[in-house]
Amino acid sequence: MPADPARPQPAQLNPVLPPVPDIVRSAYATLVVTDLAEARRFWVDLLGFVVTAEEPAALYLRGYDELTHHNLILRAGPVAAAGALGFRVRSPLDLDRAVDYYKALGCRTQRLPAGAVRGLGEIVRAEDPLGFLVDLFASAEHPERLQQRYDLRRGAEVARLDHFNICVPDVPRAYDYYAGLGFGLSETIEDERCVYAAWMYRKQTVHDVAFTGGAGPRLHHLGFFAHEAHSVLRMCDILGSLSLEAHIERGPGRHGVSNAFYVYLRDPDGHRMEIYTSDYYTGDPDHPVLRWSVLDPRRRDFWGNAVIPSWYSDASAVLDLDGAVRPVTDLAQAAEVTVGADGFTAKNPAAPQQGPQQAPR
Ligand code: 4SX
Ligand code: FE2
């Protein structure tokens, strides 16, 4: 029987490649920010991230549920950009596998000793085939557990990192690469012509990584989990009270894809983050894929609210292994923003009044 692409496969899918590293979850990201003090005001003072560690040029932040050292590194630098996307792997053996795997793919790869990234054990850092830096690690320090320190919670009461959303010029190619790493497919946006976006997971949620069709490689956003829809609303209220409402880019609302309640904010450098809550369990071995028609006005906002154009166009540059900003390749397929039926329904006479049914295939 052929492998079910919707299901995480621990074993390799491509027999020509060495065994794949067993990725557990998306775990952290690094953002280069141009003014660390300003970034701290946004991420720590307003959003309420916990500071695990602090250096003159970097902050290591985590959510209140995170039991490892960090979910986000803010590093001061001359140009705003995204550094590595960090994935937890199951064991040190998976680091050896990662080296062989990325070498077989022809990707530049480095092994960094424990502590090279503060709070983490040894790291395999690679420039992946999609052009993103990835950090794979198998061990991390466990700082003080703050889950039940309700007295400390502030801002959006962020719990942990939930997912990476990346801009890629060729969504099926990104799908193939992550399917090869054993990621399951939870949802798509598509039509008979192409797949415009896809959501894939290793942990048992809707996603660890999602693809937005666009010039890439670029980081579209970091999604952070909160426990309560109220946290999303409260964060918006706080920003309004402080006349900082310009940080709110899209939402709050209910996603069609994932069913999560959400808001997107832009940080002082324009990096996009999402506060995301109440998606669903995907861990059954026969978990069915949900395929949304690109013409369904509910797919990106279940209430049919417009997605503003900046959400489709803007994203963060990404760095290569040498710390240089990577050039991007333009979108190689049809653009959802011109086909899709959300805020642009009026421009799209083909859009139905009510979305077609998306029965899982
Ligand atoms: O805009 S979508 O409803 O497609 C969506 C976007 C769903 C889940 C996400 O995490 C996201 O960023
Ligand atoms: Fe997201």
Coordinates of C-alpha atoms in Angstrom, one line a residue, residues 32-335:
V32 CA 16.9 39.7 14.0
V33 CA 15.6 43.0 15.3
T34 CA 17.0 46.4 14.6
D35 CA 16.3 47.9 18.1
L36 CA 16.4 45.4 20.9
A37 CA 14.9 47.7 23.5
E38 CA 11.9 48.5 21.3
A39 CA 11.5 44.8 20.5
R40 CA 11.6 44.0 24.2
R41 CA 8.8 46.5 24.9
F42 CA 6.7 44.8 22.3
W43 CA 7.4 41.1 23.0
V44 CA 8.0 41.2 26.7
D45 CA 6.2 44.3 28.2
L46 CA 3.1 44.2 25.9
L47 CA 2.7 40.6 24.8
G48 CA 3.9 39.1 28.1
F49 CA 6.6 36.7 26.9
V50 CA 8.8 35.4 29.7
V51 CA 12.5 36.3 29.6
T52 CA 14.6 33.2 30.2
A53 CA 17.9 34.8 29.6
E54 CA 19.3 38.1 28.5
E55 CA 22.5 39.2 26.8
P56 CA 23.5 42.7 25.6
A57 CA 22.5 41.8 22.1
A58 CA 19.9 39.0 22.6
L59 CA 16.8 38.0 24.5
Y60 CA 15.7 34.4 25.0
L61 CA 11.9 34.3 25.4
R62 CA 9.3 31.6 26.2
G63 CA 5.6 31.2 26.8
Y64 CA 4.2 30.3 30.2
D65 CA 3.8 26.6 29.3
E66 CA 7.1 26.1 27.6
L67 CA 9.3 23.7 29.6
T68 CA 12.5 24.3 27.6
H69 CA 14.8 27.3 27.4
H70 CA 13.1 29.4 24.7
N71 CA 10.5 29.7 21.9
L72 CA 12.0 32.9 20.5
I73 CA 15.4 34.5 20.3
L74 CA 15.5 38.2 19.5
R75 CA 18.9 39.1 18.3
A76 CA 20.0 42.7 17.6
G77 CA 21.3 43.2 14.1
P78 CA 21.5 45.8 11.3
V79 CA 18.7 44.4 9.1
A80 CA 15.4 42.9 10.3
A81 CA 15.4 39.2 9.2
A82 CA 14.5 35.7 10.4
G83 CA 17.3 33.4 11.5
A84 CA 16.9 29.7 12.0
L85 CA 13.6 27.8 12.5
G86 CA 14.2 25.4 15.4
F87 CA 12.8 21.9 15.5
R88 CA 13.1 19.5 18.4
V89 CA 14.2 16.0 17.3
R90 CA 13.7 12.8 19.4
S91 CA 17.2 11.8 20.2
P92 CA 20.9 12.5 19.5
L93 CA 20.9 9.8 16.9
D94 CA 18.5 12.0 14.9
L95 CA 21.2 14.7 14.8
D96 CA 23.5 12.2 13.0
R97 CA 20.7 11.3 10.7
A98 CA 20.0 15.0 10.0
V99 CA 23.7 15.5 9.0
D100 CA 23.5 12.6 6.5
Y101 CA 20.0 13.5 5.3
Y102 CA 20.8 17.2 4.5
K103 CA 24.1 16.3 3.0
A104 CA 22.4 13.8 0.7
L105 CA 20.0 16.6 -0.3
G106 CA 23.0 18.7 -1.2
C107 CA 22.3 21.2 1.6
R108 CA 25.0 23.1 3.4
T109 CA 25.1 21.8 7.0
Q110 CA 26.9 22.7 10.3
R111 CA 27.2 20.9 13.6
L112 CA 27.2 23.4 16.5
P113 CA 28.4 22.2 20.0
A114 CA 26.1 22.3 23.0
G115 CA 25.7 25.9 24.2
A116 CA 26.4 27.4 20.8
V117 CA 22.8 28.4 21.0
R118 CA 22.2 29.3 24.7
G119 CA 20.1 26.8 26.5
L120 CA 20.3 24.0 23.9
G121 CA 22.4 20.9 23.4
E122 CA 24.2 20.1 20.2
I123 CA 22.6 21.6 17.0
V124 CA 22.6 20.6 13.4
R125 CA 22.0 23.7 11.4
A126 CA 21.2 23.4 7.7
E127 CA 20.2 25.5 4.7
D128 CA 17.2 23.4 3.8
P129 CA 16.1 22.8 0.1
L130 CA 13.5 25.5 0.4
G131 CA 16.2 28.1 1.4
F132 CA 15.4 28.3 5.1
L133 CA 17.9 27.9 7.9
V134 CA 16.8 25.1 10.2
D135 CA 18.2 24.2 13.7
L136 CA 17.6 20.6 14.8
F137 CA 18.3 19.9 18.5
A138 CA 17.7 16.9 20.8
S139 CA 18.2 18.4 24.2
A140 CA 17.5 21.7 26.0
E141 CA 17.7 23.2 29.5
H142 CA 14.5 23.2 31.6
P143 CA 14.1 26.5 33.3
E144 CA 11.7 27.0 36.2
R145 CA 8.2 25.7 35.4
L146 CA 5.8 28.7 35.2
Q147 CA 2.6 27.0 34.1
Q148 CA 0.9 27.7 37.3
R149 CA 2.4 31.0 38.1
Y150 CA -0.9 32.7 37.2
D151 CA 0.3 35.7 39.2
L152 CA 3.0 36.4 36.6
R153 CA 0.9 36.2 33.5
R154 CA 0.6 39.3 31.4
G155 CA -0.4 40.5 27.9
A156 CA -1.6 37.7 25.6
E157 CA -0.5 35.0 28.2
V158 CA 1.3 33.1 25.3
A159 CA 1.7 29.4 26.2
R160 CA 4.3 28.2 23.6
L161 CA 5.3 28.3 19.9
D162 CA 2.7 26.6 17.8
H163 CA 3.9 26.9 14.2
F164 CA 6.0 28.5 11.5
N165 CA 4.3 29.9 8.4
I166 CA 6.7 30.3 5.5
C167 CA 6.4 31.9 2.0
V168 CA 7.5 29.7 -0.8
P169 CA 7.3 30.2 -4.5
D170 CA 6.3 26.6 -5.2
V171 CA 3.8 25.1 -2.6
P172 CA 3.8 21.5 -4.0
R173 CA 7.6 21.5 -3.7
A174 CA 7.5 22.6 -0.1
Y175 CA 4.9 19.9 0.5
D176 CA 7.1 17.2 -1.0
Y177 CA 10.1 18.3 1.1
Y178 CA 8.2 18.2 4.4
A179 CA 6.3 15.0 3.5
G180 CA 9.7 13.5 3.0
L181 CA 10.5 14.4 6.6
G182 CA 7.4 12.6 7.7
F183 CA 5.1 15.5 8.2
G184 CA 1.4 14.8 7.9
L185 CA -1.0 17.0 5.9
S186 CA -4.0 18.4 7.8
E187 CA -5.5 21.0 5.4
T188 CA -5.1 22.7 2.1
I189 CA -6.4 25.6 0.0
E190 CA -6.7 24.6 -3.6
D191 CA -8.6 24.4 -6.9
E192 CA -8.3 22.1 -9.8
R193 CA -5.4 24.2 -11.0
C194 CA -3.1 24.2 -8.0
V195 CA -2.5 24.0 -4.2
Y196 CA -2.2 27.6 -2.9
A197 CA -1.5 26.8 0.7
A198 CA -0.9 23.7 2.9
W199 CA -0.7 22.9 6.6
M200 CA 1.5 20.1 7.9
Y201 CA 2.3 18.6 11.3
R202 CA 4.5 16.3 13.4
K203 CA 3.0 17.1 16.8
Q204 CA -0.7 16.2 17.0
T205 CA -2.1 19.6 16.1
V206 CA -3.1 21.2 12.8
H207 CA 0.4 22.2 12.0
D208 CA 4.1 22.8 12.8
V209 CA 4.6 24.4 9.4
A210 CA 2.4 26.0 6.8
F211 CA 3.1 27.3 3.3
T212 CA 1.9 30.5 1.9
G213 CA 2.4 30.9 -1.8
G214 CA 4.6 34.0 -2.5
A215 CA 8.1 35.2 -3.2
G216 CA 10.4 33.1 -1.0
P217 CA 12.2 32.0 1.0
R218 CA 10.6 34.4 3.5
L219 CA 9.1 33.9 6.9
H220 CA 5.4 34.8 6.8
H221 CA 4.7 34.5 10.6
L222 CA 5.4 32.8 13.8
G223 CA 2.2 31.3 15.4
F224 CA 2.1 31.2 19.2
F225 CA -0.5 29.2 21.1
A226 CA -2.7 30.8 23.8
H227 CA -5.2 28.8 25.9
E228 CA -8.1 31.2 25.7
A229 CA -9.8 33.1 22.9
H230 CA -10.1 35.8 25.5
S231 CA -6.3 36.3 25.4
V232 CA -6.6 37.3 21.7
L233 CA -9.3 39.9 22.5
R234 CA -7.5 41.1 25.6
M235 CA -4.3 41.7 23.6
C236 CA -6.2 43.8 21.1
D237 CA -7.9 45.8 23.9
I238 CA -4.5 46.5 25.5
L239 CA -3.1 47.7 22.1
G240 CA -6.1 49.9 21.6
S241 CA -5.9 51.4 25.1
L242 CA -2.2 52.3 24.4
S243 CA -3.0 53.7 21.0
L244 CA -0.8 50.9 19.6
E245 CA -3.6 49.5 17.4
A246 CA -1.4 49.9 14.3
H247 CA 0.3 46.7 15.5
I248 CA -2.9 44.8 14.7
E249 CA -2.7 43.7 11.1
R250 CA -5.5 41.1 10.6
G251 CA -8.3 39.9 12.8
P252 CA -9.3 39.0 15.5
G253 CA -11.3 36.3 13.9
R254 CA -12.0 32.6 13.5
H255 CA -9.9 30.8 10.8
G256 CA -11.7 28.5 8.4
V257 CA -8.5 26.4 8.0
S258 CA -7.6 25.0 11.5
N259 CA -10.8 26.4 13.2
A260 CA -8.4 28.4 15.4
F261 CA -9.3 31.8 16.9
Y262 CA -6.6 34.3 15.9
V263 CA -5.1 37.7 15.5
Y264 CA -2.0 38.8 13.6
L265 CA 0.3 41.5 15.0
R266 CA 3.4 43.1 13.4
D267 CA 6.3 43.8 15.7
P268 CA 8.3 47.1 15.5
D269 CA 10.5 45.7 12.7
G270 CA 7.4 44.4 10.8
H271 CA 7.9 40.7 11.8
R272 CA 4.5 39.1 11.8
M273 CA 3.3 37.0 14.8
E274 CA 0.0 35.3 15.4
I275 CA -1.8 34.6 18.6
Y276 CA -3.6 31.3 17.9
T277 CA -5.9 29.2 20.0
S278 CA -8.2 26.2 20.0
D279 CA -7.3 24.2 16.9
Y280 CA -7.8 20.4 17.0
Y281 CA -6.2 17.0 17.4
T282 CA -4.7 15.3 14.4
G283 CA -2.9 12.3 15.9
D284 CA -5.0 9.4 14.6
P285 CA -3.1 7.4 12.0
D286 CA -5.9 7.8 9.4
H287 CA -6.4 11.5 10.1
P288 CA -8.4 12.9 7.1
V289 CA -7.2 15.9 5.1
L290 CA -9.5 18.9 4.9
R291 CA -9.3 20.5 1.4
W292 CA -10.8 24.0 1.1
S293 CA -11.8 25.5 -2.2
V294 CA -9.9 28.7 -2.9
L295 CA -13.3 30.2 -3.8
D296 CA -14.7 29.6 -0.3
P297 CA -14.9 33.0 1.4
R298 CA -14.7 31.3 4.8
R299 CA -11.4 29.5 4.3
R300 CA -9.1 32.1 5.8
D301 CA -11.7 33.8 8.0
F302 CA -14.7 31.7 8.8
W303 CA -16.9 34.8 9.2
G304 CA -15.9 36.0 5.7
N305 CA -13.9 39.1 6.8
A306 CA -11.4 40.5 4.3
V307 CA -7.8 39.4 4.4
I308 CA -5.9 42.7 3.9
P309 CA -3.4 42.7 1.0
S310 CA -0.4 43.3 3.2
W311 CA -1.0 39.9 4.8
Y312 CA -0.5 38.3 1.4
S313 CA 2.4 40.5 0.3
D314 CA 4.6 41.2 3.3
A315 CA 7.0 38.8 5.0
S316 CA 10.4 38.7 6.7
A317 CA 13.6 38.2 4.8
V318 CA 15.6 35.1 5.9
L319 CA 19.3 34.6 6.5
D320 CA 21.7 32.0 5.1
L321 CA 24.4 30.1 7.0
D322 CA 26.8 33.0 6.6
G323 CA 24.3 35.5 8.0
A324 CA 23.6 37.1 4.7
V325 CA 20.0 37.9 3.6
R326 CA 18.8 35.3 1.1
P327 CA 17.6 36.5 -2.3
V328 CA 14.0 35.5 -3.1
T329 CA 12.4 33.7 -6.1
D330 CA 9.1 35.1 -7.3
L331 CA 5.9 33.1 -7.0
A332 CA 6.0 30.3 -9.6
Q333 CA 2.3 29.5 -9.5
A334 CA -1.1 31.3 -9.5
A335 CA -1.5 33.8 -6.6

